[in-house]
mmCIF file of C-alpha atoms in Angstrom:
data_model
loop_
_atom_site.group_PDB
_atom_site.id
_atom_site.type_symbol
_atom_site.label_atom_id
_atom_site.label_comp_id
_atom_site.label_asym_id
_atom_site.label_seq_id
_atom_site.Cartn_x
_atom_site.Cartn_y
_atom_site.Cartn_z
ATOM 1 C CA UNK A 1304 18.838 39.073 22.122
ATOM 2 C CA UNK A 1305 16.767 36.147 23.373
ATOM 3 C CA UNK A 1306 15.854 36.403 27.030
ATOM 4 C CA UNK A 1307 16.403 33.377 29.287
ATOM 5 C CA UNK A 1308 12.682 32.680 29.689
ATOM 6 C CA UNK A 1309 12.271 32.338 25.928
ATOM 7 C CA UNK A 1310 15.283 30.020 25.780
ATOM 8 C CA UNK A 1311 13.878 27.823 28.567
ATOM 9 C CA UNK A 1312 10.744 27.440 26.449
ATOM 10 C CA UNK A 1313 12.869 25.848 23.715
ATOM 11 C CA UNK A 1314 14.561 23.268 25.958
ATOM 12 C CA UNK A 1315 14.194 19.527 25.685
ATOM 13 C CA UNK A 1316 15.222 18.923 29.289
ATOM 14 C CA UNK A 1317 17.091 15.654 29.181
ATOM 15 C CA UNK A 1318 18.152 12.798 31.396
ATOM 16 C CA UNK A 1319 19.788 9.848 29.643
ATOM 17 C CA UNK A 1320 22.018 8.427 32.321
ATOM 18 C CA UNK A 1321 22.902 4.794 32.992
ATOM 19 C CA UNK A 1322 21.375 4.905 36.481
ATOM 20 C CA UNK A 1323 18.140 6.805 35.762
ATOM 21 C CA UNK A 1324 15.142 5.806 37.890
ATOM 22 C CA UNK A 1325 11.461 6.708 37.909
ATOM 23 C CA UNK A 1326 12.212 9.169 40.705
ATOM 24 C CA UNK A 1327 14.824 10.871 38.514
ATOM 25 C CA UNK A 1328 12.320 11.193 35.671
ATOM 26 C CA UNK A 1329 9.620 12.541 37.984
ATOM 27 C CA UNK A 1330 12.070 15.128 39.330
ATOM 28 C CA UNK A 1331 13.053 16.092 35.790
ATOM 29 C CA UNK A 1332 9.411 16.538 34.830
ATOM 30 C CA UNK A 1333 8.782 18.699 37.879
ATOM 31 C CA UNK A 1334 11.669 20.943 36.854
ATOM 32 C CA UNK A 1335 10.386 21.156 33.291
ATOM 33 C CA UNK A 1336 6.923 22.169 34.508
ATOM 34 C CA UNK A 1337 8.120 24.834 36.953
ATOM 35 C CA UNK A 1338 11.784 25.603 36.370
ATOM 36 C CA UNK A 1339 11.709 29.141 37.810
ATOM 37 C CA UNK A 1340 10.113 29.716 41.228
ATOM 38 C CA UNK A 1341 7.469 32.410 41.049
ATOM 39 C CA UNK A 1342 7.144 32.192 37.265
ATOM 40 C CA UNK A 1343 4.522 29.516 36.512
ATOM 41 C CA UNK A 1344 4.258 30.748 32.922
ATOM 42 C CA UNK A 1345 7.795 29.529 32.143
ATOM 43 C CA UNK A 1346 8.050 25.878 31.105
ATOM 44 C CA UNK A 1347 10.399 23.731 29.079
ATOM 45 C CA UNK A 1348 9.275 22.424 25.694
ATOM 46 C CA UNK A 1349 9.769 18.746 26.513
ATOM 47 C CA UNK A 1350 11.340 16.188 28.764
ATOM 48 C CA UNK A 1351 13.601 13.692 26.978
ATOM 49 C CA UNK A 1352 14.025 10.266 28.582
ATOM 50 C CA UNK A 1353 14.729 6.623 27.879
ATOM 51 C CA UNK A 1354 11.755 4.762 26.340
ATOM 52 C CA UNK A 1355 11.175 2.644 29.451
ATOM 53 C CA UNK A 1356 10.286 5.861 31.282
ATOM 54 C CA UNK A 1357 7.761 7.115 28.715
ATOM 55 C CA UNK A 1358 4.765 6.267 30.890
ATOM 56 C CA UNK A 1359 6.316 7.846 33.977
ATOM 57 C CA UNK A 1360 7.084 11.061 32.104
ATOM 58 C CA UNK A 1361 3.654 11.136 30.453
ATOM 59 C CA UNK A 1362 1.902 10.866 33.816
ATOM 60 C CA UNK A 1363 4.095 13.582 35.288
ATOM 61 C CA UNK A 1364 3.434 16.180 32.563
ATOM 62 C CA UNK A 1365 -0.148 15.197 31.666
ATOM 63 C CA UNK A 1366 -2.243 18.154 30.549
ATOM 64 C CA UNK A 1367 0.634 20.628 30.779
ATOM 65 C CA UNK A 1368 1.566 20.997 27.131
ATOM 66 C CA UNK A 1369 5.102 19.798 27.877
ATOM 67 C CA UNK A 1370 5.988 17.090 25.350
ATOM 68 C CA UNK A 1371 7.382 13.662 26.193
ATOM 69 C CA UNK A 1372 10.362 12.895 23.970
ATOM 70 C CA UNK A 1373 11.926 9.448 24.059
ATOM 71 C CA UNK A 1374 15.152 8.318 22.487
ATOM 72 C CA UNK A 1375 14.468 5.021 20.731
ATOM 73 C CA UNK A 1376 15.548 2.896 17.786
ATOM 74 C CA UNK A 1377 18.599 1.491 19.593
ATOM 75 C CA UNK A 1378 19.839 4.945 20.574
ATOM 76 C CA UNK A 1379 22.603 6.135 20.404
ATOM 77 C CA UNK A 1380 24.278 3.832 17.855
ATOM 78 C CA UNK A 1381 21.305 2.283 16.008
ATOM 79 C CA UNK A 1382 23.113 -1.051 16.005
ATOM 80 C CA UNK A 1383 20.176 -3.442 16.345
ATOM 81 C CA UNK A 1384 17.918 -5.276 13.900
ATOM 82 C CA UNK A 1385 15.316 -3.006 12.359
ATOM 83 C CA UNK A 1386 12.454 -5.006 13.867
ATOM 84 C CA UNK A 1387 13.851 -4.324 17.342
ATOM 85 C CA UNK A 1388 14.187 -0.615 16.605
ATOM 86 C CA UNK A 1389 10.655 -0.350 15.223
ATOM 87 C CA UNK A 1390 9.250 -2.215 18.219
ATOM 88 C CA UNK A 1391 11.035 0.108 20.628
ATOM 89 C CA UNK A 1392 9.640 3.181 18.871
ATOM 90 C CA UNK A 1393 6.119 1.767 18.881
ATOM 91 C CA UNK A 1394 6.348 0.796 22.547
ATOM 92 C CA UNK A 1395 7.488 4.283 23.556
ATOM 93 C CA UNK A 1396 4.608 5.903 21.674
ATOM 94 C CA UNK A 1397 2.086 3.479 23.131
ATOM 95 C CA UNK A 1398 3.377 4.323 26.610
ATOM 96 C CA UNK A 1399 2.886 8.054 26.082
ATOM 97 C CA UNK A 1400 5.772 9.508 24.080
ATOM 98 C CA UNK A 1401 4.678 12.375 21.827
ATOM 99 C CA UNK A 1402 8.106 12.761 20.210
ATOM 100 C CA UNK A 1403 10.687 10.155 19.241
ATOM 101 C CA UNK A 1404 14.396 10.888 18.801
ATOM 102 C CA UNK A 1405 16.269 8.275 16.742
ATOM 103 C CA UNK A 1406 19.871 8.218 15.557
ATOM 104 C CA UNK A 1407 20.697 7.133 12.037
ATOM 105 C CA UNK A 1408 22.672 3.937 11.462
ATOM 106 C CA UNK A 1409 25.969 5.604 10.569
ATOM 107 C CA UNK A 1410 27.380 2.329 9.298
ATOM 108 C CA UNK A 1411 24.727 2.170 6.606
ATOM 109 C CA UNK A 1412 25.287 5.785 5.665
ATOM 110 C CA UNK A 1413 29.077 5.672 5.547
ATOM 111 C CA UNK A 1414 29.100 2.462 3.511
ATOM 112 C CA UNK A 1415 26.828 4.037 0.903
ATOM 113 C CA UNK A 1416 23.756 1.922 1.711
ATOM 114 C CA UNK A 1417 21.506 4.959 1.528
ATOM 115 C CA UNK A 1418 18.380 3.182 0.295
ATOM 116 C CA UNK A 1419 18.523 0.841 3.274
ATOM 117 C CA UNK A 1420 18.888 3.821 5.579
ATOM 118 C CA UNK A 1421 15.842 5.485 3.994
ATOM 119 C CA UNK A 1422 13.856 2.304 4.557
ATOM 120 C CA UNK A 1423 14.920 2.150 8.203
ATOM 121 C CA UNK A 1424 13.997 5.744 8.944
ATOM 122 C CA UNK A 1425 10.684 5.424 7.082
ATOM 123 C CA UNK A 1426 9.815 2.292 9.056
ATOM 124 C CA UNK A 1427 10.489 4.044 12.363
ATOM 125 C CA UNK A 1428 8.527 7.088 11.204
ATOM 126 C CA UNK A 1429 5.568 4.813 10.459
ATOM 127 C CA UNK A 1430 5.895 3.306 13.942
ATOM 128 C CA UNK A 1431 5.633 6.802 15.441
ATOM 129 C CA UNK A 1432 1.979 7.114 14.482
ATOM 130 C CA UNK A 1433 0.891 10.551 15.747
ATOM 131 C CA UNK A 1434 4.223 11.278 17.453
ATOM 132 C CA UNK A 1435 6.765 13.571 15.838
ATOM 133 C CA UNK A 1436 10.079 12.077 14.695
ATOM 134 C CA UNK A 1437 13.434 13.727 15.265
ATOM 135 C CA UNK A 1438 16.280 12.164 13.292
ATOM 136 C CA UNK A 1439 19.748 12.519 14.809
ATOM 137 C CA UNK A 1440 22.525 12.627 12.227
ATOM 138 C CA UNK A 1441 25.392 12.483 14.754
ATOM 139 C CA UNK A 1442 27.247 15.008 12.632
ATOM 140 C CA UNK A 1443 30.535 14.402 14.462
ATOM 141 C CA UNK A 1444 30.640 10.975 12.762
ATOM 142 C CA UNK A 1445 30.119 12.375 9.250
ATOM 143 C CA UNK A 1446 33.219 13.333 7.267
ATOM 144 C CA UNK A 1447 32.301 16.674 5.706
ATOM 145 C CA UNK A 1448 29.596 19.183 4.861
ATOM 146 C CA UNK A 1449 28.492 17.299 1.760
ATOM 147 C CA UNK A 1450 27.908 14.160 3.821
ATOM 148 C CA UNK A 1451 25.884 16.089 6.397
ATOM 149 C CA UNK A 1452 23.705 17.540 3.638
ATOM 150 C CA UNK A 1453 23.192 14.113 2.123
ATOM 151 C CA UNK A 1454 22.212 12.677 5.505
ATOM 152 C CA UNK A 1455 19.763 15.558 6.014
ATOM 153 C CA UNK A 1456 18.110 14.844 2.679
ATOM 154 C CA UNK A 1457 17.810 11.128 3.372
ATOM 155 C CA UNK A 1458 16.095 11.921 6.684
ATOM 156 C CA UNK A 1459 13.799 14.455 5.036
ATOM 157 C CA UNK A 1460 12.871 12.088 2.222
ATOM 158 C CA UNK A 1461 12.055 9.468 4.850
ATOM 159 C CA UNK A 1462 9.523 11.641 6.681
ATOM 160 C CA UNK A 1463 11.355 13.229 9.591
ATOM 161 C CA UNK A 1464 9.792 16.198 11.364
ATOM 162 C CA UNK A 1465 13.011 17.490 12.938
ATOM 163 C CA UNK A 1466 16.687 17.315 12.041
ATOM 164 C CA UNK A 1467 18.933 16.921 15.082
ATOM 165 C CA UNK A 1468 22.710 17.260 15.241
ATOM 166 C CA UNK A 1469 23.857 14.927 17.954
ATOM 167 C CA UNK A 1470 23.127 12.209 20.485
ATOM 168 C CA UNK A 1471 25.267 13.810 23.186
ATOM 169 C CA UNK A 1472 27.129 10.501 23.351
ATOM 170 C CA UNK A 1473 29.534 11.047 20.436
ATOM 171 C CA UNK A 1474 32.982 12.586 20.006
ATOM 172 C CA UNK A 1475 31.430 16.019 20.347
ATOM 173 C CA UNK A 1476 28.001 17.581 20.326
ATOM 174 C CA UNK A 1477 26.464 20.348 18.266
ATOM 175 C CA UNK A 1478 28.452 23.031 16.502
ATOM 176 C CA UNK A 1479 27.120 26.258 15.039
ATOM 177 C CA UNK A 1480 28.499 25.295 11.642
ATOM 178 C CA UNK A 1481 26.760 21.934 11.577
ATOM 179 C CA UNK A 1482 23.544 23.465 12.890
ATOM 180 C CA UNK A 1483 23.587 26.035 10.094
ATOM 181 C CA UNK A 1484 23.707 23.211 7.538
ATOM 182 C CA UNK A 1485 20.673 21.565 9.161
ATOM 183 C CA UNK A 1486 18.803 24.871 9.166
ATOM 184 C CA UNK A 1487 19.587 25.432 5.506
ATOM 185 C CA UNK A 1488 18.356 21.982 4.553
ATOM 186 C CA UNK A 1489 15.268 22.174 6.779
ATOM 187 C CA UNK A 1490 14.098 25.533 5.450
ATOM 188 C CA UNK A 1491 14.840 24.546 1.843
ATOM 189 C CA UNK A 1492 12.653 21.461 2.339
ATOM 190 C CA UNK A 1493 9.868 23.576 3.824
ATOM 191 C CA UNK A 1494 10.052 25.951 0.860
ATOM 192 C CA UNK A 1495 9.896 23.049 -1.592
ATOM 193 C CA UNK A 1496 7.194 20.965 0.113
ATOM 194 C CA UNK A 1497 5.310 23.197 2.537
ATOM 195 C CA UNK A 1498 6.080 20.866 5.447
ATOM 196 C CA UNK A 1499 7.526 22.599 8.502
ATOM 197 C CA UNK A 1500 10.798 20.998 9.544
ATOM 198 C CA UNK A 1501 12.366 21.796 12.882
ATOM 199 C CA UNK A 1502 16.011 21.716 13.936
ATOM 200 C CA UNK A 1503 17.470 20.618 17.246
ATOM 201 C CA UNK A 1504 21.116 21.158 18.190
ATOM 202 C CA UNK A 1505 22.098 19.017 21.164
ATOM 203 C CA UNK A 1506 25.187 18.150 23.147
ATOM 204 C CA UNK A 1507 27.660 20.584 24.640
ATOM 205 C CA UNK A 1508 25.289 23.558 24.929
ATOM 206 C CA UNK A 1509 25.867 24.388 28.580
ATOM 207 C CA UNK A 1510 25.509 28.129 29.183
ATOM 208 C CA UNK A 1511 23.290 31.058 28.291
ATOM 209 C CA UNK A 1512 25.798 32.478 25.837
ATOM 210 C CA UNK A 1513 25.858 29.219 23.892
ATOM 211 C CA UNK A 1514 22.054 29.025 23.872
ATOM 212 C CA UNK A 1515 21.741 32.597 22.637
ATOM 213 C CA UNK A 1516 24.185 31.916 19.825
ATOM 214 C CA UNK A 1517 22.103 28.980 18.610
ATOM 215 C CA UNK A 1518 18.863 30.944 18.972
ATOM 216 C CA UNK A 1519 20.308 33.843 16.993
ATOM 217 C CA UNK A 1520 21.391 31.435 14.280
ATOM 218 C CA UNK A 1521 17.893 29.963 14.085
ATOM 219 C CA UNK A 1522 16.439 33.478 13.883
ATOM 220 C CA UNK A 1523 18.275 33.911 10.575
ATOM 221 C CA UNK A 1524 16.061 31.163 9.122
ATOM 222 C CA UNK A 1525 12.707 31.319 10.946
ATOM 223 C CA UNK A 1526 10.517 34.437 11.114
ATOM 224 C CA UNK A 1527 9.832 33.473 14.729
ATOM 225 C CA UNK A 1528 11.830 30.916 16.683
ATOM 226 C CA UNK A 1529 9.420 28.703 18.617
ATOM 227 C CA UNK A 1530 9.341 25.218 20.090
ATOM 228 C CA UNK A 1531 7.538 24.088 16.929
ATOM 229 C CA UNK A 1532 10.594 24.765 14.764
ATOM 230 C CA UNK A 1533 13.578 24.848 17.099
ATOM 231 C CA UNK A 1534 14.677 22.991 20.209
ATOM 232 C CA UNK A 1535 17.836 22.869 22.253
ATOM 233 C CA UNK A 1536 18.730 19.522 23.791
ATOM 234 C CA UNK A 1537 20.425 19.981 27.154
ATOM 235 C CA UNK A 1538 20.799 18.519 30.619
ATOM 236 C CA UNK A 1539 22.822 21.227 32.422
ATOM 237 C CA UNK A 1540 21.894 24.432 30.555
ATOM 238 C CA UNK A 1541 18.744 25.085 32.600
ATOM 239 C CA UNK A 1542 20.642 26.034 35.752
ATOM 240 C CA UNK A 1543 22.555 28.753 33.906
ATOM 241 C CA UNK A 1544 19.380 30.164 32.363
ATOM 242 C CA UNK A 1545 17.631 30.234 35.737
ATOM 243 C CA UNK A 1546 20.594 32.092 37.218
ATOM 244 C CA UNK A 1547 20.192 34.752 34.513
ATOM 245 C CA UNK A 1548 16.559 35.258 35.483
#
């Protein structure tokens, strides 16, 4: 059973509210750096913020090893011209983001325009430069398991480093069933290509029991579950984990 400290180390601590300010981001970063009083060795994996706060977050966590993840690419719906999405990704990386979370254009996917979707994801991956790319499939918008697998493969073929279930802004967030599909596709890709692919369930994971269930699922696929191969996206889960400690 995963202990709460280990689970905290897998968290992308997130604030994506409509009224976020620099002060909110600085407070989030402070929590990520020292979430448990008296336990300086416990830290979150990343802070996840809007791209306009990339520089603020980068300053706040500088030298700590905590990553700066930014949602970009017209998150959460991807309904903007590709040039705008690419520019937003590039701007976030230039400002200090080390990870970029983009959502796929579900309209392209559902209308069968898969080659266009590959081109979009590949263009945003190129704009990431040294930053890692997490591709959000928004699985609640996809009709069935076959569609989720197809979306995974498009993202993988386009260069993603992580497969992510959800934006947290859709009809529902992660499910264990959808996360299992992502884990199957990620580890199959690693076996075939040698490239490590991570998985990030996000949305609706609010308590320690939920987090443990996702960790245990990941442990079926990875010899060791670490922040390099598995993240949990959450905004309220941390309080429950701290209470356990």
